[in-house]
Tab-separated table of C-alpha atoms in Angstrom:
chain	number	residue	atom	x	y	z
A	1402	MET	CA	0.180	0.037	0.146
A	1403	ALA	CA	2.812	2.453	0.893
A	1404	LEU	CA	4.282	1.619	-2.619
A	1405	VAL	CA	1.326	2.041	-4.391
A	1406	ALA	CA	0.542	5.486	-2.819
A	1407	LEU	CA	4.287	6.562	-3.509
A	1408	THR	CA	4.269	5.377	-7.168
A	1409	ASP	CA	0.995	7.289	-7.623
A	1410	ASP	CA	2.156	10.348	-6.296
A	1411	LEU	CA	5.193	10.296	-8.521
A	1412	ARG	CA	3.208	9.233	-11.722
A	1413	ARG	CA	1.027	11.790	-11.431
A	1414	GLN	CA	3.721	14.526	-10.698
A	1415	LEU	CA	5.451	13.462	-13.666
A	1416	ASP	CA	2.249	13.495	-15.900
A	1417	GLY	CA	2.038	17.251	-15.002
A	1418	GLY	CA	5.335	17.820	-16.277
A	1419	GLY	CA	6.846	18.013	-12.818
A	1420	SER	CA	9.814	16.050	-11.118
A	1421	GLY	CA	10.293	14.143	-8.056
A	1422	LEU	CA	13.184	13.235	-5.587
A	1423	LEU	CA	12.750	9.875	-3.573
A	1424	ILE	CA	15.222	9.523	-0.695
A	1425	LEU	CA	15.156	5.846	1.177
A	1426	LEU	CA	16.683	6.212	4.499
A	1427	ASP	CA	18.796	3.186	5.746
A	1428	LEU	CA	19.054	2.775	9.680
A	1429	SER	CA	22.068	0.605	11.226
A	1430	ALA	CA	20.611	-1.983	13.612
A	1431	ALA	CA	17.225	-0.131	13.988
A	1432	PHE	CA	15.427	-2.568	16.100
A	1433	ASP	CA	18.483	-2.984	18.578
A	1434	MET	CA	19.023	0.827	19.000
A	1435	VAL	CA	15.544	1.593	20.313
A	1436	ASP	CA	15.823	3.186	23.737
A	1437	HIS	CA	13.696	1.955	26.363
A	1438	ASP	CA	13.135	5.137	28.224
A	1439	LEU	CA	12.496	7.490	24.809
A	1440	LEU	CA	10.173	4.527	23.739
A	1441	ASP	CA	8.212	5.056	27.402
A	1442	HIS	CA	7.767	8.595	26.487
A	1443	ARG	CA	6.583	8.194	23.244
A	1444	LEU	CA	4.124	5.518	24.477
A	1445	ALA	CA	2.447	8.296	26.433
A	1446	ASP	CA	2.762	10.539	23.587
A	1447	VAL	CA	0.254	8.282	21.532
A	1448	GLY	CA	-1.969	7.939	24.454
A	1449	ILE	CA	-0.992	4.609	26.018
A	1450	GLN	CA	-1.317	5.117	29.802
A	1451	GLY	CA	-1.770	3.060	32.676
A	1452	ILE	CA	-1.936	-0.690	33.107
A	1453	ALA	CA	-1.187	-0.991	29.100
A	1454	ARG	CA	1.682	1.155	29.473
A	1455	ASN	CA	3.206	-0.712	32.474
A	1456	TRP	CA	2.595	-3.912	30.874
A	1457	LEU	CA	4.625	-2.714	27.473
A	1458	CYS	CA	7.357	-1.405	29.712
A	1459	SER	CA	7.703	-4.545	31.401
A	1460	PHE	CA	7.858	-6.363	28.222
A	1461	ILE	CA	10.953	-4.211	26.922
A	1462	SER	CA	12.409	-4.071	30.354
A	1463	GLY	CA	14.872	-6.738	31.816
A	1464	TRP	CA	16.476	-8.214	28.847
A	1465	GLY	CA	20.083	-9.172	29.008
A	1466	GLN	CA	22.886	-10.804	26.629
A	1467	ARG	CA	25.606	-13.085	27.264
A	1468	VAL	CA	28.339	-13.981	24.855
A	1469	ALA	CA	29.427	-17.841	24.781
A	1470	LEU	CA	33.048	-19.043	23.695
A	1471	GLY	CA	33.309	-23.024	23.870
A	1472	ARG	CA	32.468	-23.573	27.391
A	1473	GLU	CA	33.136	-20.144	28.696
A	1474	MET	CA	30.246	-17.768	29.463
A	1475	SER	CA	30.477	-14.298	30.032
A	1476	SER	CA	28.359	-12.292	32.835
A	1477	ARG	CA	25.170	-11.364	32.298
A	1478	HIS	CA	24.812	-7.869	30.417
A	1479	SER	CA	21.445	-6.071	31.125
A	1480	LEU	CA	20.178	-4.197	27.898
A	1481	VAL	CA	18.793	-0.697	28.066
A	1482	CYS	CA	17.729	-0.359	24.153
A	1483	GLY	CA	16.503	-2.939	21.599
A	1484	VAL	CA	13.037	-4.509	21.230
A	1485	PRO	CA	13.335	-8.354	20.740
A	1486	GLN	CA	13.276	-9.245	17.088
A	1487	GLY	CA	10.808	-11.941	16.386
A	1488	ALA	CA	8.197	-10.826	18.872
A	1489	ILE	CA	4.701	-10.035	17.749
A	1490	LEU	CA	4.977	-6.791	19.545
A	1491	SER	CA	8.299	-5.523	18.307
A	1492	PRO	CA	7.111	-4.051	15.094
A	1493	MET	CA	4.355	-2.090	16.874
A	1494	LEU	CA	6.590	-0.822	19.347
A	1495	PHE	CA	9.119	0.384	16.948
A	1496	ASN	CA	6.596	1.988	14.795
A	1497	ILE	CA	5.270	4.213	17.876
A	1498	PHE	CA	9.091	5.139	18.471
A	1499	MET	CA	9.518	6.322	14.882
A	1500	HIS	CA	6.073	8.202	14.656
A	1501	PRO	CA	7.490	11.898	15.089
A	1502	LEU	CA	9.802	11.331	12.127
A	1503	ALA	CA	6.893	11.410	9.702
A	1504	GLN	CA	5.447	14.780	11.298
A	1505	ILE	CA	8.940	16.300	11.150
A	1506	ILE	CA	9.173	15.384	7.264
A	1507	ARG	CA	5.730	16.455	6.490
A	1508	SER	CA	6.107	19.777	8.003
A	1509	PHE	CA	8.401	20.683	5.569
A	1510	GLY	CA	6.055	19.909	2.682
A	1511	LEU	CA	7.658	16.563	1.697
A	1512	GLY	CA	5.844	13.215	1.457
A	1513	CYS	CA	6.732	10.022	3.551
A	1514	HIS	CA	5.777	6.476	3.965
A	1515	GLN	CA	7.059	4.399	6.949
A	1516	TYR	CA	6.987	0.565	7.074
A	1517	ALA	CA	8.953	-0.690	9.811
A	1518	ASP	CA	12.726	0.705	9.549
A	1519	ASP	CA	12.323	1.698	6.002
A	1520	THR	CA	11.539	5.323	5.691
A	1521	GLN	CA	10.815	6.964	2.063
A	1522	LEU	CA	10.689	10.713	1.922
A	1523	TYR	CA	10.025	12.433	-1.432
A	1524	LEU	CA	9.958	16.061	-2.607
A	1525	LEU	CA	7.541	16.678	-5.616
A	1526	MET	CA	8.377	19.740	-7.538
A	1527	ASP	CA	6.429	21.535	-10.302
A	1528	GLY	CA	8.122	22.074	-13.692
A	1529	HIS	CA	11.727	21.835	-14.663
A	1530	THR	CA	14.182	22.593	-11.855
A	1531	ASP	CA	18.200	22.921	-11.882
A	1532	SER	CA	18.690	22.328	-8.104
A	1533	PRO	CA	16.699	20.793	-5.394
A	1534	PRO	CA	15.187	23.860	-3.255
A	1535	ASP	CA	16.514	24.736	0.055
A	1536	ILE	CA	13.798	23.357	1.852
A	1537	LEU	CA	15.003	19.712	1.339
A	1538	THR	CA	18.374	20.677	2.749
A	1539	ARG	CA	16.730	22.017	6.034
A	1540	CYS	CA	14.438	18.752	5.950
A	1541	LEU	CA	17.537	16.414	6.088
A	1542	GLU	CA	19.220	18.550	8.670
A	1543	ALA	CA	16.192	18.221	10.811
A	1544	VAL	CA	15.630	14.347	10.286
A	1545	ALA	CA	19.299	13.893	10.700
A	1546	GLY	CA	19.107	15.775	14.190
A	1547	TRP	CA	16.023	13.835	14.952
A	1548	PHE	CA	17.755	10.512	14.499
A	1549	ARG	CA	20.528	11.878	17.010
A	1550	GLY	CA	18.443	12.815	19.352
A	1551	SER	CA	16.628	9.658	19.137
A	1552	GLN	CA	20.034	7.712	19.614
A	1553	LEU	CA	19.381	5.867	16.085
A	1554	LYS	CA	22.071	5.592	13.676
A	1555	LEU	CA	21.609	6.679	10.177
A	1556	ASN	CA	23.710	4.599	7.402
A	1557	PRO	CA	24.132	7.434	4.976
A	1558	SER	CA	26.327	5.018	2.582
A	1559	LYS	CA	23.138	2.729	2.161
A	1560	THR	CA	20.839	5.666	1.863
A	1561	GLU	CA	19.446	5.659	-1.616
A	1562	VAL	CA	18.343	8.520	-4.074
A	1563	LEU	CA	16.388	8.482	-6.989
A	1564	TRP	CA	15.367	11.495	-9.192
A	1565	LEU	CA	12.486	11.344	-11.214
A	1566	GLY	CA	12.340	13.734	-14.104
A	1567	ARG	CA	14.256	15.704	-16.690
A	1568	ASP	CA	17.991	15.830	-16.503
A	1569	GLY	CA	18.052	13.482	-13.576
A	1570	MET	CA	21.842	13.008	-13.444
A	1571	GLY	CA	22.522	16.499	-13.894
A	1572	MET	CA	21.632	16.825	-10.198
A	1573	ARG	CA	24.498	14.268	-8.963
A	1574	ASP	CA	26.792	17.165	-7.730
A	1575	GLN	CA	23.679	19.702	-6.354
A	1576	LEU	CA	21.952	17.273	-3.917
A	1577	PRO	CA	22.824	18.079	-0.099
A	1578	SER	CA	24.562	16.143	2.055
A	1579	LEU	CA	22.988	13.544	4.867
A	1580	ALA	CA	24.925	12.996	8.134
A	1581	GLY	CA	27.865	14.336	6.874
A	1582	ALA	CA	27.683	12.075	3.447
A	1583	GLN	CA	26.986	13.346	0.164
A	1584	LEU	CA	23.756	12.234	-1.505
A	1585	VAL	CA	24.194	10.657	-5.158
A	1586	PRO	CA	21.164	9.880	-7.274
A	1587	LEU	CA	21.031	6.553	-8.800
A	1588	PRO	CA	19.732	4.888	-11.744
A	1589	SER	CA	17.485	2.640	-9.815
A	1590	VAL	CA	16.723	1.887	-6.182
A	1591	LYS	CA	15.054	-0.889	-4.060
A	1592	SER	CA	12.254	0.209	-2.100
A	1593	LEU	CA	10.764	-2.500	0.243
A	1594	GLY	CA	12.004	-5.342	-2.275
A	1595	VAL	CA	10.799	-3.636	-5.192
A	1596	ILE	CA	13.338	-2.053	-7.930
A	1597	LEU	CA	12.303	1.364	-8.928
A	1598	ASP	CA	13.800	3.488	-12.128
A	1599	ALA	CA	13.560	6.965	-12.958
A	1600	SER	CA	10.647	6.266	-15.438
A	1601	LEU	CA	8.995	3.830	-12.883
A	1602	SER	CA	8.772	1.352	-15.952
A	1603	MET	CA	9.151	-1.700	-13.713
A	1604	GLU	CA	11.303	-3.346	-16.070
A	1605	ALA	CA	14.251	-4.051	-13.518
A	1606	GLN	CA	11.664	-5.585	-11.102
A	1607	VAL	CA	10.140	-7.784	-13.723
A	1608	THR	CA	13.462	-9.040	-14.945
A	1609	ALA	CA	14.409	-9.992	-11.384
A	1610	THR	CA	11.379	-11.508	-10.601
A	1611	ALA	CA	11.381	-13.574	-13.514
A	1612	LYS	CA	14.911	-14.548	-13.148
A	1613	ALA	CA	14.490	-15.580	-9.423
A	1614	THR	CA	11.197	-17.627	-10.012
A	1615	PHE	CA	12.638	-19.503	-12.686
A	1616	PHE	CA	15.528	-20.210	-10.791
A	1617	HIS	CA	13.175	-21.869	-8.117
A	1618	LEU	CA	11.212	-23.617	-10.717
A	1619	ARG	CA	14.433	-25.371	-11.736
A	1620	ARG	CA	15.224	-26.459	-8.321
A	1621	ILE	CA	11.710	-27.664	-7.617
A	1622	LYS	CA	11.494	-29.738	-10.671
A	1623	GLN	CA	14.302	-31.888	-9.242
A	1624	LEU	CA	11.696	-32.502	-6.260
A	1625	VAL	CA	8.859	-33.571	-8.335
A	1626	PRO	CA	9.555	-37.339	-8.201
A	1627	TYR	CA	9.695	-36.961	-4.193
A	1628	LEU	CA	6.668	-34.941	-3.447
A	1629	SER	CA	2.876	-35.581	-3.553
A	1630	ARG	CA	0.697	-33.202	-5.809
A	1631	PRO	CA	-0.375	-31.395	-2.721
A	1632	ASP	CA	2.959	-30.652	-1.420
A	1633	LEU	CA	4.371	-29.885	-4.862
A	1634	ALA	CA	1.520	-27.431	-4.796
A	1635	THR	CA	2.443	-25.874	-1.490
A	1636	VAL	CA	6.241	-25.576	-2.742
A	1637	ILE	CA	5.154	-23.596	-6.157
A	1638	HIS	CA	3.106	-21.223	-4.083
A	1639	ALA	CA	5.462	-20.704	-1.623
A	1640	THR	CA	8.398	-20.141	-3.800
A	1641	VAL	CA	7.250	-18.888	-6.973
A	1642	ILE	CA	3.566	-17.608	-6.942
A	1643	SER	CA	4.148	-15.728	-3.825
A	1644	ARG	CA	6.921	-13.890	-5.758
A	1645	LEU	CA	4.795	-13.151	-8.628
A	1646	ASP	CA	1.860	-11.513	-6.308
A	1647	TYR	CA	4.369	-9.689	-4.279
A	1648	CYS	CA	3.256	-5.988	-4.520
A	1649	ASN	CA	1.815	-7.176	-8.014
A	1650	SER	CA	-0.498	-3.930	-7.971
A	1651	LEU	CA	2.512	-2.016	-9.305
A	1652	TYR	CA	2.268	-3.997	-12.464
A	1653	ALA	CA	-1.080	-2.683	-13.628
A	1654	GLY	CA	-0.664	-1.369	-17.292
A	1655	LEU	CA	2.585	-3.102	-17.975
A	1656	PRO	CA	3.742	-3.191	-21.616
A	1657	LEU	CA	3.041	-6.539	-23.166
A	1658	LYS	CA	6.572	-7.733	-23.303
A	1659	LEU	CA	7.031	-7.292	-19.588
A	1660	SER	CA	3.546	-8.755	-18.699
A	1661	GLN	CA	4.471	-11.901	-21.069
A	1662	LYS	CA	7.759	-12.286	-18.983
A	1663	LEU	CA	5.636	-12.726	-15.873
A	1664	GLN	CA	2.945	-15.185	-17.630
A	1665	ARG	CA	5.733	-17.444	-18.927
A	1666	VAL	CA	6.738	-17.868	-15.365
A	1667	GLN	CA	3.105	-18.838	-14.193
A	1668	ASN	CA	2.728	-21.098	-17.287
A	1669	ALA	CA	5.792	-22.895	-16.384
A	1670	ALA	CA	4.613	-23.363	-12.720
A	1671	ALA	CA	1.470	-24.649	-14.008
A	1672	ARG	CA	2.680	-27.197	-16.417
A	1673	LEU	CA	5.128	-28.320	-13.513
A	1674	LEU	CA	2.508	-28.813	-11.323
A	1675	THR	CA	0.056	-30.599	-13.684
A	1676	GLY	CA	2.586	-32.287	-15.911
A	1677	SER	CA	1.214	-30.911	-18.968
A	1678	LEU	CA	3.211	-30.999	-21.945
A	1679	PRO	CA	4.811	-27.707	-23.488
A	1680	TRP	CA	2.947	-27.779	-26.600
A	1681	GLU	CA	-0.364	-28.264	-24.881
A	1682	HIS	CA	-2.422	-24.803	-24.782
A	1683	ILE	CA	-2.183	-23.296	-21.182
A	1684	HIS	CA	-5.616	-21.909	-20.797
A	1685	PRO	CA	-7.279	-25.019	-19.928
A	1686	VAL	CA	-4.221	-25.906	-17.315
A	1687	LEU	CA	-4.856	-22.564	-15.697
A	1688	PHE	CA	-8.530	-22.960	-15.913
A	1689	LYS	CA	-8.375	-26.441	-14.190
A	1690	LEU	CA	-5.851	-25.236	-11.496
A	1691	HIS	CA	-8.301	-22.165	-10.858
A	1692	TRP	CA	-5.488	-19.614	-11.272
A	1693	LEU	CA	-6.292	-16.180	-12.548
A	1694	PRO	CA	-3.599	-15.191	-15.458
A	1695	VAL	CA	-1.017	-12.786	-14.086
A	1696	GLU	CA	-2.882	-9.780	-15.735
A	1697	TYR	CA	-6.041	-10.530	-13.911
A	1698	ARG	CA	-4.221	-11.354	-10.737
A	1699	VAL	CA	-3.035	-7.797	-11.019
A	1700	ARG	CA	-6.414	-6.324	-11.422
A	1701	PHE	CA	-7.741	-8.420	-8.571
A	1702	LYS	CA	-5.131	-7.063	-6.135
A	1703	VAL	CA	-5.754	-3.476	-7.235
A	1704	LEU	CA	-9.557	-3.922	-6.890
A	1705	LEU	CA	-9.022	-5.287	-3.304
A	1706	LEU	CA	-6.830	-2.254	-2.356
A	1707	THR	CA	-9.759	-0.276	-3.872
A	1708	PHE	CA	-12.219	-2.111	-1.832
A	1709	LYS	CA	-10.028	-1.731	1.330
A	1710	GLY	CA	-9.612	2.135	0.949
A	1711	LEU	CA	-13.433	2.673	0.350
A	1712	HIS	CA	-14.542	0.825	3.576
A	1713	GLY	CA	-11.797	2.020	5.850
A	1714	LEU	CA	-9.806	-1.160	6.062
A	1715	GLY	CA	-6.964	0.497	4.597
A	1716	PRO	CA	-4.731	3.553	5.322
A	1717	SER	CA	-6.327	7.078	4.751
A	1718	TYR	CA	-3.697	7.980	1.794
A	1719	LEU	CA	-5.417	5.344	-0.159
A	1720	ARG	CA	-8.982	6.654	0.626
A	1721	ASP	CA	-7.834	10.109	-0.304
A	1722	ARG	CA	-7.225	9.067	-3.657
A	1723	LEU	CA	-10.924	7.971	-4.548
A	1724	SER	CA	-13.936	9.756	-4.676
A	1725	TRP	CA	-17.530	8.502	-5.052
A	1726	TYR	CA	-19.430	9.930	-8.222
A	1727	ALA	CA	-22.012	12.257	-7.153
A	1728	PRO	CA	-24.160	13.473	-10.099
A	1729	ARG	CA	-25.229	16.978	-10.253
A	1730	ARG	CA	-29.174	16.103	-10.828
A	1731	ALA	CA	-30.712	13.330	-9.196
A	1732	SER	CA	-30.694	10.201	-11.291
A	1733	ARG	CA	-30.414	6.316	-10.553
A	1734	SER	CA	-26.619	6.413	-11.219
A	1735	ILE	CA	-26.494	8.009	-7.706
A	1736	ASN	CA	-26.735	4.603	-5.928
A	1737	ASN	CA	-24.348	3.095	-8.270
A	1738	ASN	CA	-21.713	2.845	-5.968
A	1739	THR	CA	-19.401	4.222	-8.745
A	1740	LEU	CA	-16.073	6.480	-8.429
A	1741	VAL	CA	-15.009	9.585	-10.320
A	1742	VAL	CA	-12.375	8.910	-13.032
A	1743	PRO	CA	-9.858	11.864	-13.468
A	1744	GLY	CA	-10.496	12.875	-17.012
A	1745	PRO	CA	-7.848	14.219	-19.705
A	1746	GLU	CA	-7.713	17.596	-18.093
A	1747	GLU	CA	-6.449	15.956	-14.825
A	1748	VAL	CA	-4.326	13.349	-16.260
A	1749	ARG	CA	-2.541	14.098	-19.759
A	1750	LEU	CA	-0.932	11.055	-20.676
A	1751	ALA	CA	-2.441	7.632	-21.692
A	1752	SER	CA	0.331	5.679	-19.805
A	1753	THR	CA	-0.545	7.456	-16.544
A	1754	ARG	CA	-4.255	6.730	-16.824
A	1755	ALA	CA	-3.184	3.144	-17.542
A	1756	ARG	CA	-1.071	2.748	-14.562
A	1757	ALA	CA	-1.411	5.417	-11.833
A	1758	PHE	CA	-3.978	3.819	-8.856
A	1759	SER	CA	-5.807	7.122	-8.667
A	1760	THR	CA	-6.890	6.866	-12.434
A	1761	LEU	CA	-6.964	3.073	-12.903
A	1762	ALA	CA	-8.410	1.843	-9.788
A	1763	PRO	CA	-11.811	3.992	-10.227
A	1764	ALA	CA	-11.958	2.768	-13.986
A	1765	TRP	CA	-11.845	-0.694	-12.851
A	1766	TRP	CA	-14.008	-0.376	-10.158
A	1767	ASN	CA	-16.698	0.966	-12.121
A	1768	ALA	CA	-16.340	-1.911	-14.702
A	1769	LEU	CA	-17.262	-4.301	-11.909
A	1770	PRO	CA	-21.101	-5.548	-11.847
A	1771	HIS	CA	-23.502	-3.122	-9.521
A	1772	GLU	CA	-23.990	-6.333	-7.266
A	1773	THR	CA	-20.270	-6.747	-6.650
A	1774	ARG	CA	-19.582	-2.844	-5.981
A	1775	ALA	CA	-22.499	-3.084	-3.532
A	1776	LEU	CA	-20.978	-5.585	-1.387
A	1777	GLN	CA	-19.778	-4.413	2.304
A	1778	ASP	CA	-18.098	-7.548	3.339
A	1779	LEU	CA	-14.358	-8.027	2.326
A	1780	ILE	CA	-14.718	-11.888	1.912
A	1781	SER	CA	-17.897	-11.791	-0.022
A	1782	PHE	CA	-16.316	-9.103	-2.241
A	1783	ARG	CA	-13.220	-11.123	-2.517
A	1784	ARG	CA	-15.396	-14.121	-3.655
A	1785	ALA	CA	-17.393	-12.274	-6.323
A	1786	CYS	CA	-14.507	-10.271	-7.547
A	1787	LYS	CA	-12.612	-13.290	-8.334
A	1788	THR	CA	-15.437	-15.099	-10.083
A	1789	GLU	CA	-16.140	-12.041	-12.297
A	1790	LEU	CA	-12.283	-11.870	-13.296
A	1791	PHE	CA	-12.295	-15.554	-14.026
A	1792	ARG	CA	-15.495	-15.146	-16.062
A	1793	LEU	CA	-13.368	-12.578	-17.933
A	1794	ALA	CA	-10.226	-14.231	-18.237
A	1795	PHE	CA	-11.655	-17.467	-19.513
A	1796	GLY	CA	-14.544	-16.175	-21.343
A	1797	LEU	CA	-17.112	-17.830	-19.505
A	1798	GLU	CA	-20.836	-16.573	-19.690
A	1799	PRO	CA	-22.271	-14.526	-16.843
A	1800	ILE	CA	-24.216	-16.561	-14.242
């Protein structure tokens, strides 16, 4: 969801002739550096008091560590910082600890999305610019100061920068420094496991995904004689299909040559699972497995995100990109649960309309049957949406 919102903002900015700067902050040993006293204060700042606060403080306090070398054991050393990695509560506690950072970044007019210890800040600039504005320098100084005050260690050597717009590499020597290190724009960056380039083409991400999934398929092929059909299906879903589905909402509107790369992976996985021959048509195989083709899996994910945004099951930054259609004059369409699709005056480029969430999601939502759009329950919507997309993918008659 964070990446959907980020890429939507960047695509809309580029569509309007502007440019953008994306900075991916990297922290060293982030979960191990959370100061317990500071965390206690931030729990209070977000309204956690009384028994709940005491219980959380007791959870993070009293931890210790030792060093073992052969039969020798060091004395116990009490820990005054860090949240236990692997504990269910730790990501939530870390998010509370990091909460003030987003407020600082947004106070300078920059966008910000956080996911655990990954912080993405981005600056949207109108028109052509030869250098980043001074506000970026002030924002980065404030960010570095906040990390120092919070006793977290920035890793500027691993912080990545992506310039989106014209003359991107001309900014190489004009970006400000962060924690004493000069920021340098790169041709591509990896954000939350997804490779983004300056044109948001997703070509590098698709190529990397196809390469990794075909590697796993070759390894799985060696296990086929030893696995039952259900076990083989589990392995394929865990190592191949899960990679195809990861953040696949970003694949909406891909050029045919890129979408075919991903479809070839799914086809190979389906043939391996069913034992079908290479020259057999793949559609009956996918139909038998009840697998939606890649193109429709992407559409399914976008529609799920749309439903969650509209019904308060997702973050507000997704809901804010969607608007219910309200006709000026009373008509039957007022109860059709349709969304406003931005017109050519708002979105100039066809590529933006085909790929940006704020323009594509309303169009796909409005194309659903009225009965599906009217559903209020997520499970019912998933079932009805998949049934409709399955019908479209395989040319079935409406029920």
